[in-house]
XYZ file of C-alpha atoms in Angstrom:
678
model
C -17.660 28.779 -35.607
C -15.816 31.128 -38.006
C -16.031 30.950 -41.872
C -13.042 28.892 -42.293
C -14.079 26.350 -40.020
C -17.625 26.419 -41.832
C -16.254 25.836 -45.313
C -13.870 22.797 -44.115
C -16.963 21.224 -42.712
C -18.844 21.682 -45.959
C -15.989 20.353 -47.919
C -15.513 17.242 -45.901
C -19.260 16.288 -45.872
C -18.715 13.736 -48.648
C -15.952 12.357 -46.715
C -17.767 12.042 -43.784
C -20.832 9.976 -45.547
C -17.930 7.555 -46.775
C -16.375 7.037 -43.610
C -19.932 6.305 -41.990
C -20.956 4.086 -44.652
C -17.613 1.877 -43.890
C -19.023 1.567 -40.352
C -16.151 3.923 -38.778
C -17.204 6.762 -36.611
C -13.941 9.127 -36.462
C -15.720 12.275 -35.124
C -14.708 15.543 -35.844
C -11.177 15.538 -34.393
C -10.369 12.398 -36.307
C -11.641 13.456 -39.479
C -9.304 16.471 -39.046
C -6.331 13.924 -38.621
C -7.432 12.424 -41.713
C -7.485 15.703 -43.736
C -4.220 16.577 -42.252
C -2.563 13.354 -43.804
C -1.983 11.874 -40.439
C -2.379 8.357 -39.207
C -6.143 7.289 -38.104
C -4.908 6.036 -34.972
C -2.619 9.021 -33.757
C -5.422 10.487 -31.998
C -7.880 7.684 -31.281
C -9.094 8.646 -27.824
C -10.266 12.249 -29.189
C -11.594 10.628 -32.335
C -13.635 8.492 -30.174
C -14.824 11.424 -27.746
C -14.373 14.215 -29.334
C -17.923 14.187 -31.133
C -19.805 17.160 -29.713
C -19.509 21.071 -29.935
C -17.850 23.167 -27.205
C -20.823 23.644 -24.862
C -21.410 27.095 -22.846
C -20.839 26.569 -19.489
C -23.984 24.818 -17.798
C -25.844 22.546 -15.941
C -26.035 18.467 -17.227
C -28.580 16.346 -15.476
C -28.695 18.122 -12.084
C -24.946 18.179 -12.568
C -22.773 21.369 -13.699
C -20.623 19.980 -16.662
C -18.023 23.213 -16.646
C -17.764 26.590 -15.351
C -15.147 29.421 -15.368
C -15.557 30.289 -11.735
C -17.291 28.327 -8.895
C -19.692 30.984 -6.872
C -21.349 28.978 -4.092
C -21.116 26.075 -2.202
C -24.054 24.665 -4.168
C -22.332 24.999 -7.167
C -19.259 23.103 -6.050
C -21.559 20.000 -4.738
C -22.786 20.115 -8.139
C -19.288 19.458 -9.848
C -17.516 17.816 -6.859
C -16.612 14.152 -7.077
C -15.606 11.697 -3.720
C -13.237 9.429 -5.790
C -12.325 6.327 -4.423
C -8.833 6.408 -5.926
C -8.032 9.540 -3.188
C -5.103 8.920 -1.066
C -7.027 10.543 1.741
C -10.626 9.972 2.751
C -13.472 12.212 2.939
C -12.607 14.212 0.549
C -14.053 16.257 -2.208
C -12.574 16.988 -5.512
C -12.801 19.366 -8.564
C -10.666 19.223 -11.599
C -9.529 22.232 -13.376
C -7.866 23.140 -16.741
C -6.142 26.468 -17.407
C -6.175 27.297 -21.271
C -3.266 29.275 -22.032
C -4.266 29.712 -25.819
C -7.637 31.506 -24.662
C -6.422 34.235 -22.681
C -5.792 31.916 -19.709
C -9.304 30.558 -19.544
C -10.295 28.594 -16.297
C -12.437 25.710 -16.647
C -13.857 23.922 -13.739
C -15.318 20.780 -14.610
C -17.804 18.218 -13.493
C -15.335 15.487 -11.567
C -17.762 12.891 -11.836
C -18.044 12.835 -15.385
C -14.559 13.740 -16.446
C -12.287 11.847 -13.924
C -9.253 12.797 -16.072
C -8.346 16.315 -17.211
C -7.547 14.432 -20.637
C -11.149 13.630 -21.217
C -12.605 16.851 -20.980
C -9.811 18.436 -22.945
C -10.179 15.973 -25.769
C -13.926 16.031 -25.572
C -14.521 20.026 -25.208
C -11.390 21.670 -25.857
C -10.105 20.048 -29.237
C -10.433 22.167 -31.948
C -9.671 21.818 -35.882
C -6.925 24.749 -35.499
C -5.317 23.033 -32.447
C -6.770 19.513 -31.879
C -5.857 17.850 -28.477
C -2.793 15.190 -28.856
C -3.603 11.618 -28.132
C -3.461 10.848 -24.618
C 0.402 9.305 -24.102
C 1.516 12.893 -25.957
C -1.270 15.045 -23.849
C 0.259 13.255 -20.472
C 3.939 14.517 -21.363
C 3.270 17.784 -22.704
C 0.767 19.173 -20.418
C 2.428 18.089 -16.917
C 6.288 18.447 -17.753
C 6.905 20.712 -20.743
C 7.240 24.325 -21.242
C 5.374 24.562 -24.262
C 1.935 23.096 -22.805
C -1.302 24.479 -23.636
C -2.773 23.879 -20.051
C -1.843 24.112 -16.722
C -3.514 21.324 -14.814
C -4.790 20.297 -11.038
C -7.363 19.808 -8.665
C -8.987 21.915 -5.892
C -9.280 19.473 -3.261
C -11.785 19.945 0.024
C -10.428 17.989 2.992
C -13.717 17.475 4.723
C -12.143 16.140 8.290
C -9.796 19.014 8.786
C -11.897 21.744 6.483
C -9.162 22.589 4.581
C -8.998 23.686 0.646
C -6.025 22.867 -1.287
C -4.678 23.548 -5.048
C -2.819 20.329 -5.911
C -1.215 18.973 -8.671
C 0.193 16.027 -9.800
C 3.761 14.905 -7.956
C 5.530 15.268 -11.338
C 4.289 18.430 -12.712
C 7.122 20.816 -13.867
C 5.417 23.816 -13.629
C 7.697 26.708 -12.687
C 7.217 28.563 -9.478
C 6.172 31.728 -10.676
C 3.514 30.117 -12.868
C 2.258 28.457 -9.963
C 1.868 31.515 -8.274
C 0.236 33.174 -11.057
C -2.192 30.095 -11.196
C -2.729 30.369 -7.468
C -3.805 33.717 -7.649
C -6.130 33.436 -10.467
C -7.825 30.405 -8.909
C -8.291 32.291 -5.732
C -10.282 34.857 -7.654
C -12.331 32.519 -9.225
C -13.387 30.417 -6.170
C -16.037 31.740 -3.624
C -13.738 30.519 -0.980
C -11.108 33.051 -2.052
C -8.156 33.004 0.263
C -9.095 30.124 2.051
C -7.462 28.334 -0.566
C -3.962 26.952 0.405
C -1.113 25.700 -2.081
C -0.196 21.874 -1.222
C 2.957 20.686 -2.866
C 2.963 17.037 -3.161
C 6.627 16.086 -3.872
C 10.072 17.152 -3.009
C 10.044 18.702 -6.981
C 7.022 20.752 -6.006
C 8.959 22.293 -2.905
C 12.045 22.900 -4.863
C 10.221 24.681 -7.898
C 7.974 27.038 -5.718
C 11.112 27.614 -3.194
C 11.477 31.163 -4.498
C 7.638 32.230 -4.369
C 7.080 30.156 -1.226
C 6.536 33.612 0.926
C 3.735 34.743 -1.635
C 1.796 31.511 -1.498
C -0.324 30.540 1.189
C 1.211 26.569 1.563
C -0.159 23.936 3.623
C 1.844 21.131 4.699
C 1.462 17.347 4.578
C 1.729 17.597 8.233
C -1.283 19.805 8.374
C -3.424 18.021 6.113
C -2.615 14.566 8.043
C -3.505 16.368 11.461
C -6.900 16.867 10.339
C -7.613 13.190 9.197
C -10.135 11.330 11.221
C -11.139 8.388 9.132
C -8.412 6.020 7.468
C -9.633 3.451 5.413
C -6.824 0.667 5.397
C -8.497 -2.686 4.159
C -11.899 -1.990 2.387
C -14.595 -4.658 2.865
C -17.522 -5.759 4.926
C -17.258 -8.228 8.030
C -19.914 -9.113 10.924
C -18.895 -9.616 14.471
C -19.362 -8.508 18.121
C -18.268 -5.529 18.628
C -15.639 -5.035 21.419
C -14.039 -2.222 22.776
C -10.695 -2.547 24.042
C -9.318 -0.167 26.398
C -5.687 0.142 27.052
C -3.182 -2.674 25.839
C -4.827 -5.508 24.086
C -4.533 -9.055 25.348
C -3.918 -11.448 22.356
C -5.041 -14.537 23.616
C -8.488 -12.771 24.398
C -9.176 -12.102 20.706
C -11.875 -14.566 18.920
C -12.485 -14.642 14.965
C -15.968 -13.502 15.505
C -15.088 -10.152 17.032
C -14.699 -6.692 15.671
C -12.054 -4.879 17.657
C -12.273 -1.289 18.643
C -8.743 -0.724 19.987
C -7.565 2.082 22.354
C -3.750 1.346 21.477
C -1.853 -0.120 18.411
C -0.992 -3.381 19.476
C 2.235 -4.985 18.387
C 0.694 -7.879 17.127
C -3.067 -9.383 16.656
C -4.486 -12.407 16.132
C -7.368 -13.166 13.441
C -10.327 -11.203 14.189
C -13.671 -9.909 12.030
C -12.310 -6.555 11.718
C -10.272 -3.776 13.202
C -11.123 -0.004 14.233
C -8.064 1.748 15.501
C -8.201 4.978 17.792
C -4.820 5.791 16.736
C -4.058 6.225 12.593
C -1.945 3.389 11.575
C 1.151 3.569 9.182
C -0.406 1.938 6.006
C 2.478 -0.622 5.654
C 2.697 -1.051 9.412
C 2.760 -4.627 10.898
C -1.032 -4.275 11.862
C -2.145 -3.078 8.309
C -0.021 -5.537 6.733
C -1.538 -8.462 8.787
C -4.797 -7.320 7.935
C -4.587 -6.645 4.271
C -3.170 -10.392 4.080
C -6.188 -11.974 5.803
C -8.278 -9.903 4.246
C -9.748 -8.260 7.564
C -11.514 -5.035 7.250
C -9.177 -2.225 9.040
C -9.576 1.361 9.396
C -8.337 3.883 11.807
C -10.781 6.192 13.418
C -9.743 9.076 15.708
C -11.551 9.310 19.104
C -13.209 5.885 18.065
C -14.098 5.212 21.430
C -16.079 8.364 21.615
C -18.102 7.813 18.502
C -22.085 7.509 19.200
C -22.465 4.418 17.278
C -19.269 2.592 18.678
C -20.500 3.570 22.234
C -24.280 2.323 21.393
C -23.185 -1.100 19.484
C -20.857 -2.187 22.014
C -21.352 -6.223 22.803
C -23.693 -6.382 19.717
C -23.563 -8.431 16.762
C -22.845 -5.649 14.045
C -21.535 -5.359 10.573
C -18.910 -2.708 9.806
C -18.321 -1.325 6.388
C -14.993 -0.090 5.805
C -15.228 2.321 2.305
C -12.811 4.373 0.461
C -14.700 7.612 1.599
C -16.852 6.350 4.724
C -17.349 3.551 6.999
C -20.536 2.399 8.446
C -21.994 0.278 11.700
C -25.140 -1.472 11.530
C -26.910 -4.218 13.906
C -27.338 -7.324 12.024
C -28.894 -11.086 12.898
C -26.853 -14.100 14.018
C -27.802 -15.875 10.697
C -26.277 -12.753 8.564
C -22.990 -12.982 10.855
C -22.906 -16.732 10.359
C -23.137 -16.409 6.813
C -20.244 -14.006 6.521
C -18.067 -15.943 8.865
C -18.440 -18.753 6.861
C -17.497 -17.260 3.818
C -14.227 -15.634 5.289
C -12.528 -19.327 6.416
C -10.879 -21.110 3.747
C -12.938 -24.224 3.087
C -9.658 -26.200 2.222
C -6.791 -27.202 4.185
C -3.178 -25.563 3.269
C -0.564 -28.474 3.127
C 2.880 -26.811 3.546
C 5.616 -28.407 1.414
C 8.490 -30.157 3.447
C 11.208 -31.631 2.292
C 13.260 -33.328 5.440
C 16.386 -34.612 3.766
C 19.026 -31.634 3.153
C 20.878 -31.362 6.322
C 23.672 -28.978 4.645
C 24.206 -25.352 6.339
C 23.492 -23.722 2.691
C 24.805 -19.966 1.787
C 22.150 -18.041 0.743
C 23.700 -17.310 -2.428
C 23.647 -21.158 -3.603
C 19.809 -21.023 -2.821
C 16.936 -19.991 -5.170
C 12.808 -19.421 -4.751
C 12.477 -22.931 -5.240
C 14.315 -24.578 -1.830
C 11.567 -23.055 -0.078
C 10.515 -26.597 0.945
C 13.919 -27.146 3.266
C 15.254 -23.660 3.552
C 11.406 -21.874 4.506
C 10.021 -19.215 2.102
C 11.587 -16.203 3.709
C 15.102 -17.700 3.033
C 14.234 -18.704 -0.229
C 12.317 -15.640 -1.452
C 15.188 -13.619 -0.193
C 18.067 -15.513 -2.215
C 15.763 -15.192 -5.357
C 16.225 -11.632 -4.794
C 20.034 -11.728 -4.322
C 20.157 -13.182 -7.816
C 19.262 -9.705 -9.192
C 23.059 -8.374 -9.466
C 24.773 -6.000 -7.523
C 22.170 -3.216 -7.560
C 20.116 -5.673 -5.231
C 21.879 -5.882 -1.980
C 21.041 -8.118 0.849
C 22.776 -9.124 4.031
C 23.607 -12.669 2.921
C 24.190 -15.290 5.439
C 23.162 -19.069 5.323
C 20.553 -21.364 6.389
C 19.774 -24.065 8.627
C 17.672 -26.552 7.029
C 14.032 -27.502 8.245
C 15.760 -31.166 9.003
C 17.581 -30.252 12.218
C 14.460 -28.637 13.630
C 12.476 -31.808 13.109
C 15.306 -34.213 14.369
C 14.849 -31.918 17.770
C 11.244 -31.644 17.587
C 11.499 -35.145 17.809
C 14.144 -35.982 20.306
C 12.669 -33.523 22.936
C 9.280 -35.402 23.137
C 7.436 -32.092 22.048
C 6.287 -33.800 18.808
C 4.338 -36.392 21.172
C 2.945 -33.376 23.232
C 1.615 -31.663 20.216
C 0.137 -34.978 18.636
C -1.704 -35.216 21.888
C -3.158 -31.688 21.701
C -4.139 -32.368 18.178
C -5.938 -35.584 18.818
C -7.425 -34.301 22.005
C -11.286 -32.828 20.749
C -11.674 -31.187 23.908
C -8.881 -28.986 22.950
C -11.095 -27.532 20.320
C -13.133 -25.337 23.085
C -10.469 -25.244 25.937
C -8.616 -22.166 24.950
C -6.694 -22.256 28.420
C -5.946 -25.905 27.914
C -4.295 -25.232 24.280
C -2.188 -22.504 25.467
C -1.076 -24.643 28.547
C -0.213 -27.528 26.081
C 1.507 -25.178 23.632
C 3.725 -23.752 26.606
C 4.649 -27.428 27.352
C 5.833 -28.152 24.137
C 7.910 -24.917 23.617
C 9.645 -25.836 27.168
C 10.743 -29.065 25.714
C 12.349 -27.472 22.485
C 14.262 -24.846 24.556
C 15.630 -26.940 27.505
C 16.854 -29.925 25.197
C 20.440 -29.787 24.188
C 21.148 -29.049 20.256
C 22.885 -31.590 18.380
C 26.507 -31.036 19.022
C 27.693 -31.437 15.637
C 25.183 -28.915 14.371
C 26.256 -26.312 16.850
C 30.049 -26.606 16.219
C 29.328 -26.070 12.126
C 27.111 -23.148 12.897
C 29.542 -21.742 15.254
C 32.330 -22.220 12.519
C 30.411 -21.007 9.724
C 29.704 -17.686 11.673
C 33.550 -17.078 12.518
C 34.603 -17.819 9.195
C 31.931 -15.368 7.429
C 31.673 -12.376 9.950
C 33.331 -13.018 13.233
C 33.195 -9.602 14.743
C 29.381 -8.767 13.641
C 26.401 -9.293 15.420
C 24.067 -11.928 14.024
C 20.454 -12.449 13.590
C 18.765 -15.802 13.578
C 15.428 -15.169 11.620
C 12.439 -17.826 11.127
C 12.052 -19.304 8.208
C 9.157 -21.707 8.194
C 6.945 -23.319 5.270
C 3.899 -21.654 6.867
C 4.528 -17.936 6.556
C 5.170 -15.507 3.629
C 3.033 -17.936 1.334
C 0.710 -16.307 -1.155
C -2.773 -16.784 0.399
C -1.195 -16.973 3.728
C 1.304 -14.283 5.225
C 2.131 -15.313 8.865
C 3.632 -11.918 9.229
C 4.902 -11.975 12.934
C 3.756 -15.262 13.786
C 7.375 -16.777 14.754
C 10.359 -15.023 16.398
C 13.888 -13.834 15.288
C 16.802 -13.665 17.701
C 20.077 -11.287 17.813
C 23.123 -12.540 19.080
C 25.930 -10.354 20.131
C 29.325 -10.476 18.105
C 31.799 -13.276 19.416
C 28.503 -15.100 20.689
C 29.797 -18.579 22.455
C 28.213 -22.036 21.050
C 26.142 -22.289 23.919
C 24.659 -18.803 23.499
C 23.958 -19.686 19.813
C 22.185 -22.738 20.727
C 19.835 -20.773 23.279
C 19.014 -18.641 20.329
C 18.505 -21.359 17.771
C 15.996 -23.285 20.312
C 14.018 -20.163 20.729
C 13.458 -19.748 17.135
C 12.527 -23.063 16.717
C 10.306 -22.996 19.846
C 8.523 -19.808 18.427
C 6.474 -22.707 15.641
C 4.166 -23.155 18.594
C 3.291 -19.884 20.087
C -0.224 -19.666 21.068
C -0.828 -16.752 18.113
C 0.742 -18.734 15.141
C -0.949 -21.866 16.511
C -4.183 -20.255 16.568
C -3.957 -18.291 13.080
C -2.847 -21.678 11.432
C -5.713 -23.063 12.858
C -8.043 -20.764 11.397
C -6.527 -20.858 8.005
C -6.587 -24.555 8.169
C -2.854 -25.174 7.960
C -1.874 -28.800 8.718
C 0.288 -28.454 11.814
C 1.612 -31.677 11.500
C 3.723 -30.696 8.134
C 4.958 -27.108 9.967
C 8.575 -26.960 10.321
C 11.076 -24.375 11.285
C 14.292 -23.437 9.193
C 16.651 -20.589 10.541
C 18.045 -17.880 7.992
C 21.329 -16.637 9.815
C 22.490 -13.012 8.720
C 25.120 -10.871 10.038
C 23.071 -7.917 11.764
C 23.053 -5.178 9.519
C 24.077 -2.542 12.521
C 23.894 1.483 12.364
C 21.398 1.391 9.384
C 20.233 5.060 8.992
C 16.464 4.252 8.409
C 14.275 1.176 7.741
C 11.554 0.489 5.697
C 8.650 -1.371 4.183
C 7.554 -1.091 0.589
C 4.360 -2.904 -1.755
C 5.199 -2.746 -5.331
C 1.702 -1.547 -6.014
C -0.333 1.194 -5.813
C -3.117 0.499 -2.962
C -5.029 3.591 -3.853
C -5.833 2.855 -7.638
C -4.872 0.528 -10.342
C -5.164 2.847 -12.668
C -2.195 4.914 -11.836
C 0.497 2.378 -11.226
C 3.154 2.800 -8.553
C 4.847 1.805 -5.217
C 3.722 2.764 -1.735
C 6.924 3.120 0.881
C 6.957 3.716 4.558
C 10.180 4.803 5.938
C 11.565 5.691 9.421
C 14.565 6.990 10.841
C 16.879 4.919 13.085
C 15.664 4.317 16.507
C 12.046 4.643 15.144
C 9.153 2.471 13.991
C 8.016 2.002 10.673
C 5.309 0.170 11.875
C 3.522 3.348 13.457
C 2.923 1.029 16.474
C 4.372 3.350 19.250
C 2.239 6.013 20.474
C 1.504 8.757 17.788
C 4.864 7.850 15.608
C 4.155 8.115 12.234
C 6.737 7.379 9.313
C 7.163 9.162 6.117
C 5.119 7.913 3.254
C 5.963 8.140 -0.168
C 3.953 6.995 -3.186
C 6.378 6.933 -6.117
C 4.632 6.501 -9.578
C 5.974 4.037 -12.253
C 3.658 4.639 -15.099
C 6.538 6.611 -17.114
C 10.075 6.829 -17.512
C 10.460 9.913 -15.234
C 10.344 9.150 -11.459
C 7.223 10.833 -10.127
C 6.497 10.705 -6.574
C 3.817 12.223 -4.080
C 4.535 12.662 -0.023
C 1.567 11.118 1.813
C 3.330 11.963 5.243
C 6.444 13.042 6.776
C 8.323 11.337 9.450
C 7.025 12.612 13.044
C 10.604 12.391 14.102
C 12.152 14.642 11.136
C 10.380 17.846 11.985
C 8.757 17.969 8.108
C 12.152 17.406 6.721
C 12.385 14.508 4.247
C 14.187 10.949 5.037
C 14.185 10.110 1.240
C 16.146 12.349 -1.131
C 14.646 12.729 -4.625
C 17.936 10.628 -5.828
C 17.180 7.911 -3.203
C 13.488 7.714 -4.059
C 14.640 7.264 -7.758
C 17.223 4.529 -6.797
C 14.767 2.675 -4.695
C 12.114 2.627 -7.531
C 14.502 1.124 -9.601
C 15.495 -1.792 -6.835
C 11.895 -2.260 -6.279
C 11.149 -2.521 -9.880
C 13.651 -5.101 -10.452
C 12.067 -7.091 -7.486
C 8.726 -6.905 -8.528
C 9.411 -7.908 -12.237
C 11.525 -10.875 -10.957
C 9.278 -12.171 -8.225
C 5.626 -11.200 -9.014
C 5.560 -13.489 -12.136
C 7.014 -16.231 -10.195
C 3.897 -16.656 -7.297
C 1.246 -16.259 -10.175
C -2.297 -16.455 -8.987
C -3.759 -13.336 -7.268
C -0.329 -12.272 -6.008
C 0.198 -8.404 -7.825
C 2.732 -6.947 -5.901
C 5.753 -7.583 -3.675
C 5.891 -6.842 0.321
C 9.666 -5.892 0.635
C 11.461 -4.627 3.838
C 14.479 -2.754 3.442
C 17.332 -0.854 5.411
C 19.396 2.435 4.242
C 22.744 1.525 5.429
C 26.223 2.906 5.376
C 27.689 6.249 4.479
C 26.004 6.630 1.344
C 22.744 5.330 2.685
C 22.395 2.264 -0.009
C 19.345 0.036 0.221
C 19.615 -3.281 1.732
C 16.864 -5.760 1.333
C 16.089 -7.779 4.023
C 12.664 -9.703 3.240
C 10.399 -10.251 0.126
C 7.406 -11.825 0.138
C 3.918 -12.029 -1.869
C 1.440 -9.292 -1.339
C -2.267 -8.890 -3.110
C -3.959 -5.825 -3.062
C -7.624 -6.241 -3.249
C -8.988 -3.240 -5.390
C -12.261 -2.619 -4.465
C -14.981 -0.471 -6.669
C -13.684 2.563 -7.994
C -10.137 1.426 -7.347
C -10.016 -1.308 -9.995
C -8.841 -0.587 -13.689
C -11.743 -1.396 -15.092
């Protein structure tokens, strides 16, 4: 402490006594603010935490609190954290701060204790001469402005691929030549030396470092992804019989008491206890979304069939634990498993809302969220999105209400067939018998003529709206896209060619109606105790968005941590699969942060179809963020309960690649320990 600071401390002693006597412990930085005439609240986080003098680098309780260099793997281990909030599992992280005002002093910090750069700066580097500002001001200045005091980032060790990277938040605007100087200084301060590589996390980073790219040892997102072996998708624990599925999965063979180890990703998956897939999954792919909605533990594990524990425990009753950094398998007793199964299944019946009266073909623009009981949740929710103004586009279309399905269901005899199935107790255990009865019901629906008056109305509506376009007839039941019951993929949608005849339309309508009684839909509804007799199908008829440049899925939440709000987006080029269910196809995966006015994004993976090139430009990311924000603000409060996000499906269409929203449904991100905002 120099003489000037010592004198100020002595002169302020009486003020300290007065403050403490009043029961308010401001701390040194808070007192500095008072002495300077600043409002007491202007530095409230610093005032609460910066009460200790700056310590020399050293060990604290077996950990190393801070050092200027890391000279061994042992020292690294005493500083590294394995945070649950990482976007890639099996990672170790050490945060660093470079202080420009003290001759470019590097500080590597205990990243378990200091999980934010700000926490260390406020507690350890705030001085009377230059106090660290409030958290909000710090975040703007130190990541985005040229007059920053600190250069901030993390050293990340990807354990699966044994990669060491320098990473900065996606919105950091540090200029390329400064990134290069920082990188070179870090290499000299770490025992790994030239093994350190720079990983640009966003298009902004790639642009800023373009001029110095040849001087940086860069690791691409593709290289990081290629090294990943373990991928947690839905965290949690579940018990079941471990079943290895070699080749394609036969959906009818799946039981709720099975933990599936899949050699291939299926297009659909019935209710199971848990899922381990040998291929990694698209985070918002169909299987991942289904498992998330069901709260079914789900993970990807490259080489899963060759893992010793998997082979050893095949056929046995086990507990699978899927965590943010690791997973575990252990053998369990039947009593443990039965307790787990009882807790997983809903205890109360779900009674779908149903209005049998409306029969008019209603344009989507005439409907709202509150028409779901006759238009189905899919149509009603998309109609509500369509009310958000010109910035949020949908394909439009019209709805065939549920009353027409119910009339056809009765007239064909399918209703009697289903009633017989539901009253036959033998069918509770006879899977083959149930499947046969359901096939009989579908056949009755698909062979009976559609009401002639309805068919004429549908044909006329299409001719008046878009006669030269293909159309898609989409399922819209009262037992899908609900808060607490997603039902994603249970029912069928059918595309009809341009200029389709009434007979061709009738065939498509019957196929959509019949899908209410697909075996997979019936079994999932049964598990969730949905009242089958109340389930009905409306049809959302829409002009097909032909020639879309890309298709995508987004959830309006950051599934990796509640502490950094954002949107997770998966997008794939035309002809590709955004679900990631085909071979090793990988969609582009972008995390768009929403906690500041400036759009900040992080690229988690590039599309396997583009050779490393971006599908979404920075401008498109900003436009998409605006649309998703509007949908989130409009829809999430209307669902209430535990729903904290919207699951959105979209297309990029037209020469300007504008966003077209084709679906919006409730979604709940279940944040595990370490991911929650405590």
